[in-house]
Amino acid sequence: MTTITQAKILVIDDTPANIALLGAALEEDYIIQIATSGAKGLSLAEADPPDLVLLDIMMPDMDGYETCKQFKADPKLREVPIIFVTALQEKQAELQGLTLGAADYLTKPINIDIARLRIHNLLEREFLRREIQLREAEQRLAASVFANTHDGIVITDADNVIIDVNNAFCRITGYQREEVIGKQPSLLKSGRHTVEFYVGLWRGILLNGHWSGEIWNRKKNGDIYVALTSISLVRDEKGDIHHYIGLFADITSLKNHEYDLERVAHYDALTGVPNRVLLADRMSQALAQTKRSRKLMAVCYLDLDGFKIINDQYGHDAGDQLLIEISRRIKDCLRTGDTVARIGGDEFVLILQELNKESECDAILERMLLSVAEPVLIRGNKLGVSASLGFTLFPDDASDAETLMRHADQAMYVAKQSGKNRYHRFDPQLDRITLAHGELIAQIEMGLAQHEFELYFQPKVNMLTGDIIGNEALIRWNHPRRGLLPPMEFLPAINDTDLIIQLGDWVLVHALECQEIWVQQGINITISVNVAPRHLLQDNFVPQLKKHLAKHPTLNPSYLELEILETAALEDIGKVSAVMRECQKLGVSFALDDFGTGYSSLTYLKSLPAQTLKIDQSFIRDMLNDDEDLAIVEAIINLTQIFHRHVIAEGVESIVHGQKLLSLGCEYAQGYGIAKPMPFKEVVGWMEKWNQKYKLMFM
Ligand code: C2E
Ligand code: MG
Ligand code: MG
């Protein structure tokens, strides 16, 4: 707002002498504009309204009265105060001027001091009037916001007594304005918060002048609602608390929705116990907690014995009822703080925390075995199952979460093998010994002879079109004692021995056999086989490959892709690229696996005739949180575009990962988010399900 000294005064007078006198006197204090006729004055004012007009009455053409009338008729100028300046002294003239709306009257000869004072007073009044007008407008706006907003507003005085609430407050809480004025907002308390919560809230308000958060409150009718609330403290000029303003929105339905989503994402729909996702969460919390408390923690794997038979005999409904009952019993055997999660049909994982010694775990598991084995009455039938339990104890078994689960699973397998309805503890010592020794190599050799190896398959898809583009063969070992073993448990032991060649040949032969069966069913997609460096680089590799292919004359070799590790390819780049070229003559293609973990160098890449780069899963997994990994992923995708290679991401664990990759220009993907590796017999079923259900999502 302009101050009085910046005020603009328009002087309208046809007599130069008057103007000179007045102008000179006022120029020290104000900005002066001059007009020598009423018409000129009006057009100047129209262009830039003054704060005050000094208007001569006696002027040719248009006199002061007429000019004044026109000012008052103009909505833009109506409010500008006008002081008449004239030699006329008759009361009549003064009366006429004031009737026309003039603010004051000065007579000539002008006494400059009086004129200055009058002008000053008038301007002061004018500025005050404007400020009031502005305040009123602001207040009207505030009042209309207060009345019309959807958010509830409550205003309390310095003692936190309610002095006003708005319509939305009444709508949300169900209280009338009169019912709450004079009361404290605590009448809305739901009892769901602790005293500490309110202490924290008030500390926030008094310390920062502000608090915001979610508060569970109670309506007049007793219903509980969640209010997203912000409370501000307003101080007066002296700094004392003047009042508080609380603003809140009812977000109950939003919360309920969030809660539903959270339940679906974290809990098993059938039994209501945590699912695999929440289990992972609980597991990492439990590990951290156990490290702090220096106590023991047990990870247990529970698999029901005889569940499948019941499912087949009495139907899925009965099976479901049984699972609900069994999970209730398992829960009953646990202490608070322990976790049970359902991770598959009849498989549960338990986390027992805060154990002082192994016998405490034994006691719980023994109770559980008894409880599970009690018959269950379902639709008049007494159904009975039992449980096989395996567990491992952290930190005796100082493994990570995933390995702990696997060890518990292995131990469960032993429990099954040894007659079911029992528990078995995983022995890390034993495991380490068998791993360390040449015994493992002998075991693998024996396992090969006894058909203990199996190929699992993991699909690769085009995320843009939904097309399934291939299957990767991944080896598994059905170990008679340790259960199903992933390659990392046994390949490292033989990677530097010729056994890897023998095993690799077995994989090739079996992969081609599987492919043949699929092709006969009309499924024509690429099959990928991982080839160990030692296997690829032995002199006999290409002739052997030819021999294997020759056994399947109907198979098109261009549907066979070999995956070799980027790091391995770099070891002997000359030889590797020579072998690759020879294989390519047969029509076989190549992918560089775990790409990004080696040099990823341009010169190397140029000389390696691999059609596809597979971005290593470690970068994919972390790219959403780690900018460096994201940069690597982007760089690899760009590299493939420059070199005209295909690119596929492995380890795509979620839709968000997939979306990110699509936005970066990578369409091909493989990962748990699409499918986990599965046994041969499940592949076709999965493909059908994918094509029916998921492909639609991409179209
Ligand atoms: P790879 O070729 O890079 O295979 C990908 C590995 O990541 C597989 O583990 C697969 O199960 C796992 N994986 C796939 N998607 C995801 C995901 O979304 N999240 C996570 N966390 N993991 C995922 P697997 O089957 O244990 O194989 C490990 C490695 O063993 C393979 O890595 C490959 O280098 C080697 N391997 C597997 N089968 C064979 C084989 O027949 N011959 C040879 N020489 N090596 C093999
Ligand atoms: Mg691979
Ligand atoms: Mg890989």
Tab-separated table of C-alpha atoms in Angstrom, residues 441 490-501 532-535 571:
chain	number	residue	atom	x	y	z
A	441	ILE	CA	32.276	-83.951	-6.401
A	490	PHE	CA	27.135	-77.471	-6.232
A	491	LEU	CA	28.359	-75.821	-9.444
A	492	PRO	CA	31.182	-73.860	-7.774
A	493	ALA	CA	32.679	-77.165	-6.604
A	494	ILE	CA	32.960	-78.524	-10.116
A	495	ASN	CA	33.350	-75.450	-12.321
A	496	ASP	CA	37.083	-76.090	-12.539
A	497	THR	CA	36.819	-79.821	-13.103
A	498	ASP	CA	35.888	-81.824	-16.143
A	499	LEU	CA	32.724	-82.880	-14.376
A	500	ILE	CA	31.260	-79.531	-15.422
A	501	ILE	CA	31.650	-80.672	-19.040
A	532	ALA	CA	30.203	-72.935	-18.242
A	533	PRO	CA	33.430	-71.384	-19.545
A	534	ARG	CA	35.414	-74.569	-19.179
A	535	HIS	CA	32.770	-76.422	-21.138
A	571	GLU	CA	38.970	-64.447	-20.054
